[in-house]
Amino acid sequence: MAERAATLDVLAAEASACRRCRLAETRTNVVFGVGTPASPLVFVGEGPGAQEDATGLPFVGRSGRLLDTLIEQELGVTRASLYIANIVKCRPPGNRNPQPDEVEACTPYLEAQLQTIAPALVVALGAVAARFLIGPELQITSARGKFFETRFGTVMPTFHPSYGLRQGGSAVTAMRADLVTAKLYLKERGRWS
Ligand code: URA
């Protein structure tokens, strides 16, 4: 555990000075990721928004508050006992989607995070993260709640919390069901206490 934390600290320090892509020019803070280094579950979003850029922490805006609520109500834990990261660590201006060369430049950080944490399950938040982690043809509506074996390990997509905020109702119900599915998966593998 201490070793994983130390490795993540080194990676975060490296990322904080990163200039591998143009997002370095407009970012305020690098949003590396936070949580428990031995978490059985890692959430992966797309990239930081304005509040994440301002604070250096992932999912702290409105969509982050929905994510926190769903984690607490469906998983029965707080975000601090899991791990949350993004594909790109710096905010794309105007919250546009990250461009392929930005994703490519940033991928080594996520790969190193996942290798260090070695979670039993990665939950991809939204279509952009899911397509990156699983495959470009993925349709989030049909793929959500299902498990995919990838080079990043086992990945289950669910809707992005900002989609949940926009849609409400059935989208949030689906996200709740997906988190319960994730918890059962981890319990069956002895990775959830
Ligand atoms: N959306 C994301 O994909 N990631 C964040 O950290 C915040 C909003």
CSV table of C-alpha atoms and ligand atoms in Angstrom, one decimal:
chain,number,residue,atom,x,y,z
A,1,MET,CA,0.0,0.0,0.0
A,2,ALA,CA,2.8,2.4,1.0
A,3,GLU,CA,4.6,1.4,-2.2
A,4,ARG,CA,1.6,2.1,-4.4
A,5,ALA,CA,1.1,5.5,-2.7
A,6,ALA,CA,4.7,6.4,-3.3
A,7,THR,CA,4.6,5.4,-6.9
A,8,LEU,CA,1.4,7.5,-7.4
A,9,ASP,CA,3.1,10.4,-5.7
A,10,VAL,CA,6.1,10.2,-8.1
A,11,LEU,CA,3.7,10.0,-11.1
A,12,ALA,CA,1.7,13.0,-9.8
A,13,ALA,CA,4.8,15.0,-9.4
A,14,GLU,CA,5.9,14.2,-12.9
A,15,ALA,CA,2.4,15.1,-14.3
A,16,SER,CA,2.4,18.4,-12.4
A,17,ALA,CA,5.2,19.6,-14.6
A,18,CYS,CA,4.0,17.9,-17.8
A,19,ARG,CA,4.2,19.8,-21.1
A,20,ARG,CA,3.6,16.9,-23.5
A,21,CYS,CA,0.6,18.5,-25.2
A,22,ARG,CA,-1.0,21.9,-25.8
A,23,LEU,CA,-3.4,21.6,-22.8
A,24,ALA,CA,-0.4,22.5,-20.6
A,25,GLU,CA,-0.6,26.0,-22.0
A,26,THR,CA,-4.2,26.7,-20.8
A,27,ARG,CA,-4.5,24.6,-17.6
A,28,THR,CA,-4.5,26.1,-14.1
A,29,ASN,CA,-3.8,22.7,-12.3
A,30,VAL,CA,-3.0,19.2,-13.5
A,31,VAL,CA,-5.8,16.9,-12.3
A,32,PHE,CA,-3.9,13.7,-11.7
A,33,GLY,CA,-6.4,11.7,-9.7
A,34,VAL,CA,-7.3,11.0,-6.1
A,35,GLY,CA,-8.2,8.2,-3.8
A,36,THR,CA,-7.0,5.0,-2.2
A,37,PRO,CA,-3.9,3.5,-3.9
A,38,ALA,CA,-5.2,-0.1,-3.4
A,39,SER,CA,-8.8,0.6,-4.4
A,40,PRO,CA,-10.5,-2.4,-6.0
A,41,LEU,CA,-12.4,0.0,-8.3
A,42,VAL,CA,-11.2,3.0,-10.3
A,43,PHE,CA,-13.5,5.4,-12.0
A,44,VAL,CA,-12.2,7.0,-15.2
A,45,GLY,CA,-13.8,10.1,-16.7
A,46,GLU,CA,-12.9,12.1,-19.8
A,47,GLY,CA,-11.1,15.1,-18.6
A,48,PRO,CA,-11.2,17.9,-16.0
A,49,GLY,CA,-13.8,20.7,-16.2
A,50,ALA,CA,-13.6,24.3,-14.9
A,51,GLN,CA,-13.9,23.4,-11.2
A,52,GLU,CA,-11.5,20.5,-11.5
A,53,ASP,CA,-9.0,22.8,-13.3
A,54,ALA,CA,-9.4,25.4,-10.5
A,55,THR,CA,-8.9,22.8,-7.6
A,56,GLY,CA,-6.7,20.1,-9.1
A,57,LEU,CA,-9.2,17.5,-8.0
A,58,PRO,CA,-11.4,15.2,-10.3
A,59,PHE,CA,-15.2,15.4,-10.3
A,60,VAL,CA,-15.7,18.2,-7.8
A,61,GLY,CA,-18.3,20.2,-9.9
A,62,ARG,CA,-22.0,19.4,-10.1
A,63,SER,CA,-21.5,16.1,-11.9
A,64,GLY,CA,-19.0,15.2,-9.3
A,65,ARG,CA,-21.5,15.7,-6.6
A,66,LEU,CA,-23.9,13.4,-8.4
A,67,LEU,CA,-21.1,10.8,-8.6
A,68,ASP,CA,-20.4,11.2,-4.9
A,69,THR,CA,-24.1,10.7,-4.0
A,70,LEU,CA,-24.4,7.6,-6.2
A,71,ILE,CA,-21.1,6.1,-4.7
A,72,GLU,CA,-22.4,6.7,-1.2
A,73,GLN,CA,-26.0,5.5,-1.8
A,74,GLU,CA,-25.3,2.4,-4.0
A,75,LEU,CA,-21.8,1.4,-2.9
A,76,GLY,CA,-22.1,2.5,0.7
A,77,VAL,CA,-18.6,4.1,0.8
A,78,THR,CA,-17.2,7.5,0.2
A,79,ARG,CA,-15.1,8.5,-2.8
A,80,ALA,CA,-12.0,8.6,-0.6
A,81,SER,CA,-12.0,4.8,-0.3
A,82,LEU,CA,-12.0,4.4,-4.1
A,83,TYR,CA,-9.9,6.1,-6.8
A,84,ILE,CA,-11.0,8.6,-9.4
A,85,ALA,CA,-9.0,9.7,-12.5
A,86,ASN,CA,-9.5,11.0,-16.0
A,87,ILE,CA,-8.1,10.1,-19.4
A,88,VAL,CA,-6.6,13.5,-19.9
A,89,LYS,CA,-5.2,15.3,-16.8
A,90,CYS,CA,-5.6,18.9,-18.0
A,91,ARG,CA,-8.7,20.7,-18.9
A,92,PRO,CA,-9.6,21.0,-22.6
A,93,PRO,CA,-10.5,24.6,-23.2
A,94,GLY,CA,-14.2,25.3,-23.2
A,95,ASN,CA,-14.8,21.6,-22.1
A,96,ARG,CA,-14.4,20.4,-25.6
A,97,ASN,CA,-13.6,16.7,-26.1
A,98,PRO,CA,-9.8,15.9,-25.8
A,99,GLN,CA,-8.2,15.6,-29.2
A,100,PRO,CA,-6.5,12.3,-30.2
A,101,ASP,CA,-2.9,13.6,-29.9
A,102,GLU,CA,-3.8,15.0,-26.4
A,103,VAL,CA,-5.2,11.6,-25.4
A,104,GLU,CA,-2.1,9.9,-26.8
A,105,ALA,CA,0.3,12.2,-24.9
A,106,CYS,CA,-1.6,11.6,-21.6
A,107,THR,CA,-2.2,7.9,-21.9
A,108,PRO,CA,1.0,6.8,-20.2
A,109,TYR,CA,-0.2,8.5,-16.9
A,110,LEU,CA,-3.4,6.6,-16.8
A,111,GLU,CA,-1.7,3.3,-17.8
A,112,ALA,CA,0.8,3.8,-15.0
A,113,GLN,CA,-2.0,4.7,-12.5
A,114,LEU,CA,-3.9,1.5,-13.4
A,115,GLN,CA,-0.8,-0.6,-13.3
A,116,THR,CA,0.1,0.7,-9.9
A,117,ILE,CA,-3.4,0.5,-8.4
A,118,ALA,CA,-4.2,-2.9,-10.1
A,119,PRO,CA,-8.0,-2.5,-9.5
A,120,ALA,CA,-10.3,-5.5,-10.1
A,121,LEU,CA,-12.6,-3.2,-12.1
A,122,VAL,CA,-12.4,0.1,-14.0
A,123,VAL,CA,-15.7,1.9,-14.4
A,124,ALA,CA,-15.7,4.2,-17.5
A,125,LEU,CA,-17.8,7.3,-17.0
A,126,GLY,CA,-19.4,8.2,-20.3
A,127,ALA,CA,-18.9,7.4,-23.9
A,128,VAL,CA,-15.6,9.2,-24.4
A,129,ALA,CA,-13.9,7.3,-21.6
A,130,ALA,CA,-15.6,4.1,-22.6
A,131,ARG,CA,-14.6,4.4,-26.3
A,132,PHE,CA,-11.0,5.1,-25.3
A,133,LEU,CA,-10.8,2.2,-22.8
A,134,ILE,CA,-12.9,-0.4,-24.7
A,135,GLY,CA,-13.1,0.5,-28.4
A,136,PRO,CA,-14.1,3.3,-30.8
A,137,GLU,CA,-17.3,1.6,-32.0
A,138,LEU,CA,-18.8,1.3,-28.5
A,139,GLN,CA,-22.4,2.5,-28.0
A,140,ILE,CA,-22.8,3.6,-24.4
A,141,THR,CA,-26.5,2.9,-24.2
A,142,SER,CA,-26.2,-0.8,-25.1
A,143,ALA,CA,-22.7,-1.3,-23.5
A,144,ARG,CA,-23.4,0.2,-20.1
A,145,GLY,CA,-23.5,-2.2,-17.2
A,146,LYS,CA,-21.5,-4.9,-19.2
A,147,PHE,CA,-18.0,-6.1,-18.7
A,148,PHE,CA,-15.2,-5.9,-21.2
A,149,GLU,CA,-11.7,-7.4,-21.1
A,150,THR,CA,-9.2,-4.7,-22.3
A,151,ARG,CA,-5.5,-3.9,-22.0
A,152,PHE,CA,-6.5,-1.7,-19.1
A,153,GLY,CA,-8.1,-4.7,-17.3
A,154,THR,CA,-11.8,-5.4,-16.9
A,155,VAL,CA,-13.9,-2.3,-17.8
A,156,MET,CA,-17.6,-1.6,-17.2
A,157,PRO,CA,-19.0,1.6,-18.8
A,158,THR,CA,-21.8,3.6,-17.3
A,159,PHE,CA,-23.3,7.0,-18.3
A,160,HIS,CA,-21.3,10.2,-17.5
A,161,PRO,CA,-22.6,11.9,-14.4
A,162,SER,CA,-23.2,15.1,-16.4
A,163,TYR,CA,-25.5,13.1,-18.7
A,164,GLY,CA,-27.2,11.8,-15.6
A,165,LEU,CA,-27.7,15.4,-14.5
A,166,ARG,CA,-29.1,16.5,-17.9
A,167,GLN,CA,-31.4,13.5,-18.3
A,168,GLY,CA,-32.3,12.7,-14.7
A,169,GLY,CA,-34.8,9.9,-14.2
A,170,SER,CA,-34.0,6.8,-16.1
A,171,ALA,CA,-30.3,7.7,-16.8
A,172,VAL,CA,-29.6,8.1,-13.0
A,173,THR,CA,-31.6,4.9,-12.3
A,174,ALA,CA,-29.4,3.1,-14.9
A,175,MET,CA,-26.2,4.5,-13.3
A,176,ARG,CA,-27.4,3.3,-9.9
A,177,ALA,CA,-28.0,-0.2,-11.3
A,178,ASP,CA,-24.5,-0.2,-12.9
A,179,LEU,CA,-22.9,0.6,-9.6
A,180,VAL,CA,-24.7,-2.2,-7.9
A,181,THR,CA,-23.6,-4.5,-10.7
A,182,ALA,CA,-20.0,-3.3,-10.2
A,183,LYS,CA,-20.2,-4.0,-6.4
A,184,LEU,CA,-21.6,-7.5,-7.0
A,185,TYR,CA,-18.8,-8.2,-9.5
A,186,LEU,CA,-16.2,-7.1,-6.9
A,187,LYS,CA,-17.9,-9.1,-4.1
A,188,GLU,CA,-17.9,-12.3,-6.1
A,189,ARG,CA,-14.1,-11.9,-6.6
A,190,GLY,CA,-13.5,-11.1,-2.9
A,191,ARG,CA,-12.4,-7.6,-3.7
A,192,TRP,CA,-15.2,-5.8,-1.7
A,193,SER,CA,-15.5,-5.9,2.0
B,1,URA,N1,-16.0,15.4,-16.1
B,1,URA,C1,-15.0,14.5,-16.3
B,1,URA,O1,-15.0,13.7,-17.2
B,1,URA,N2,-14.0,14.5,-15.4
B,1,URA,C2,-14.0,15.4,-14.3
B,1,URA,O2,-13.0,15.3,-13.6
B,1,URA,C3,-15.0,16.3,-14.2
B,1,URA,C4,-16.0,16.3,-15.1
